[in-house]
CSV table of C-alpha atoms in Angstrom, one decimal:
chain,number,residue,atom,x,y,z
V,77,MET,CA,8.0,-48.3,8.7
V,78,LYS,CA,11.6,-47.7,9.2
V,79,VAL,CA,12.9,-44.7,11.2
V,80,ASP,CA,14.6,-43.2,8.2
V,81,ASP,CA,11.4,-43.4,6.2
V,82,LEU,CA,9.5,-41.8,9.0
V,83,ALA,CA,12.0,-38.9,9.1
V,84,LYS,CA,11.7,-38.4,5.3
V,85,VAL,CA,7.9,-38.4,5.4
V,86,LEU,CA,7.9,-36.0,8.4
V,87,THR,CA,10.4,-33.7,6.7
V,88,LYS,CA,8.3,-33.6,3.5
V,89,GLU,CA,5.1,-32.8,5.4
V,90,LEU,CA,6.8,-30.0,7.4
V,91,VAL,CA,8.3,-28.5,4.3
V,92,GLY,CA,4.9,-28.5,2.6
V,93,TYR,CA,3.2,-27.0,5.7
V,94,ARG,CA,5.9,-24.3,5.9
V,95,GLN,CA,5.4,-23.4,2.2
V,96,GLU,CA,1.6,-23.3,2.7
V,97,ILE,CA,2.0,-20.9,5.6
V,98,ALA,CA,4.5,-18.7,3.7
V,99,ASP,CA,2.1,-18.5,0.7
V,100,GLN,CA,-0.8,-17.5,2.9
V,101,ILE,CA,1.3,-14.8,4.6
V,102,LYS,CA,2.5,-13.5,1.3
V,103,ARG,CA,-1.1,-13.1,0.0
V,104,GLU,CA,-2.0,-11.2,3.1
V,105,VAL,CA,1.1,-8.9,2.8
V,106,LYS,CA,0.1,-8.1,-0.7
V,107,ALA,CA,-3.5,-7.4,0.3
V,108,VAL,CA,-2.5,-5.2,3.3
V,109,ALA,CA,0.0,-3.3,1.2
V,110,LYS,CA,-2.6,-2.5,-1.5
V,111,ASP,CA,-5.1,-1.5,1.2
V,112,THR,CA,-2.5,0.7,2.9
V,113,ALA,CA,-1.7,2.5,-0.4
V,114,GLN,CA,-5.4,3.2,-0.8
V,115,GLN,CA,-5.7,4.5,2.8
V,116,ILE,CA,-2.7,6.9,2.1
V,117,LYS,CA,-4.4,8.0,-1.1
V,118,ASN,CA,-7.6,8.8,0.7
V,119,ALA,CA,-6.0,10.7,3.6
V,120,ALA,CA,-3.3,12.6,1.5
V,121,PRO,CA,-3.5,16.3,1.2
V,122,ARG,CA,-5.1,17.5,-2.0
V,123,ASP,CA,-4.1,20.6,-3.9
V,124,SER,CA,-4.1,19.5,-7.5
V,125,GLY,CA,-4.8,15.8,-6.6
V,126,GLU,CA,-1.7,14.6,-8.4
V,127,TYR,CA,0.1,13.8,-5.2
V,128,ALA,CA,-2.8,11.8,-3.7
V,129,ALA,CA,-3.4,9.9,-6.9
V,130,GLY,CA,0.3,8.8,-7.1
V,131,TRP,CA,0.3,6.3,-4.2
V,132,ASP,CA,0.8,2.7,-5.2
V,133,SER,CA,2.5,-0.5,-4.1
V,134,ARG,CA,4.8,-2.9,-5.9
V,135,VAL,CA,6.6,-6.1,-5.1
V,136,GLU,CA,10.3,-5.4,-4.8
V,137,PHE,CA,11.4,-8.9,-4.0
V,138,GLU,CA,9.8,-12.3,-3.7
V,139,ASN,CA,11.0,-15.8,-3.4
V,140,GLU,CA,9.4,-19.0,-2.1
V,141,SER,CA,9.4,-17.9,1.5
V,142,ASP,CA,9.9,-14.1,1.5
V,143,ILE,CA,8.3,-11.0,0.1
V,144,ARG,CA,9.1,-7.3,0.3
V,145,ILE,CA,6.7,-4.7,-0.9
V,146,ARG,CA,7.2,-1.0,-1.4
V,147,ILE,CA,4.5,1.6,-0.9
V,148,TYR,CA,5.5,4.7,-2.7
V,149,ASN,CA,4.3,7.8,-4.5
V,150,LYS,CA,5.1,7.5,-8.2
V,151,LYS,CA,4.0,11.0,-9.2
V,152,LYS,CA,5.4,13.3,-6.5
V,153,PRO,CA,7.7,11.3,-4.2
V,154,GLN,CA,9.6,14.4,-3.2
V,155,LEU,CA,6.6,15.8,-1.4
V,156,SER,CA,6.0,12.9,0.9
V,157,HIS,CA,8.3,14.0,3.7
V,158,LEU,CA,7.3,17.6,3.4
V,159,LEU,CA,3.6,17.0,3.5
V,160,GLU,CA,3.8,14.4,6.3
V,161,ASN,CA,6.1,16.5,8.6
V,162,GLY,CA,5.5,20.1,7.5
V,163,HIS,CA,8.1,22.5,6.2
V,164,ALA,CA,9.4,26.1,6.4
V,165,LYS,CA,7.9,28.6,4.0
V,166,VAL,CA,10.2,30.6,1.7
V,167,GLY,CA,9.1,34.0,3.0
V,168,GLY,CA,9.2,32.9,6.6
V,169,GLY,CA,6.7,30.9,8.7
V,170,ARG,CA,5.9,27.2,8.7
V,171,VAL,CA,3.4,24.9,7.0
V,172,ASN,CA,2.1,22.3,9.3
V,173,GLY,CA,2.3,18.7,8.2
V,174,LYS,CA,-0.6,16.4,7.7
V,175,ALA,CA,0.0,12.9,9.0
V,176,HIS,CA,-1.3,10.5,6.4
V,177,ILE,CA,1.6,8.0,5.9
V,178,GLY,CA,2.4,7.2,9.6
V,179,PRO,CA,-1.2,6.4,10.7
V,180,ALA,CA,-1.7,4.1,7.6
V,181,GLU,CA,1.6,2.4,8.4
V,182,GLN,CA,0.7,1.8,12.0
V,183,LYS,CA,-2.8,0.5,11.0
V,184,ALA,CA,-1.2,-1.9,8.4
V,185,GLU,CA,1.2,-3.2,11.0
V,186,ARG,CA,-1.6,-4.1,13.4
V,187,LYS,CA,-3.8,-5.5,10.7
V,188,LEU,CA,-1.0,-7.7,9.3
V,189,LEU,CA,0.1,-8.9,12.7
V,190,GLY,CA,-3.5,-10.0,13.4
V,191,LYS,CA,-3.8,-11.8,10.1
V,192,VAL,CA,-0.5,-13.6,10.6
V,193,LYS,CA,-1.6,-14.8,14.1
V,194,VAL,CA,-4.7,-16.2,12.6
V,195,ILE,CA,-2.8,-18.0,9.8
V,196,ILE,CA,-0.3,-19.6,12.2
V,197,GLN,CA,-3.0,-20.8,14.6
């Protein structure tokens, strides 16, 4: 086998391996995002239930080697910051926040990092 042929074969194999790893990671990112949206739903404050039920995830961008997913509240997005961090009342006083987004985000980060380490090894 010629050196040029060996280089072509190696390049082809490495590109295939890279794509296989990227596909596995994208699958895990989608699964973790869906799970995170569900965790936020479960931990969200419930008055009417509409805010909690509004949590979802969607793929914002995806190509062969990259993916970006947004976890968002489709029904009451304006309440996310207020309910997470608390807010002032109109007549005075303060409503304490209920952390439900931050803990789910931190858990998702740890979970995804662990899954990526397994995939790469």
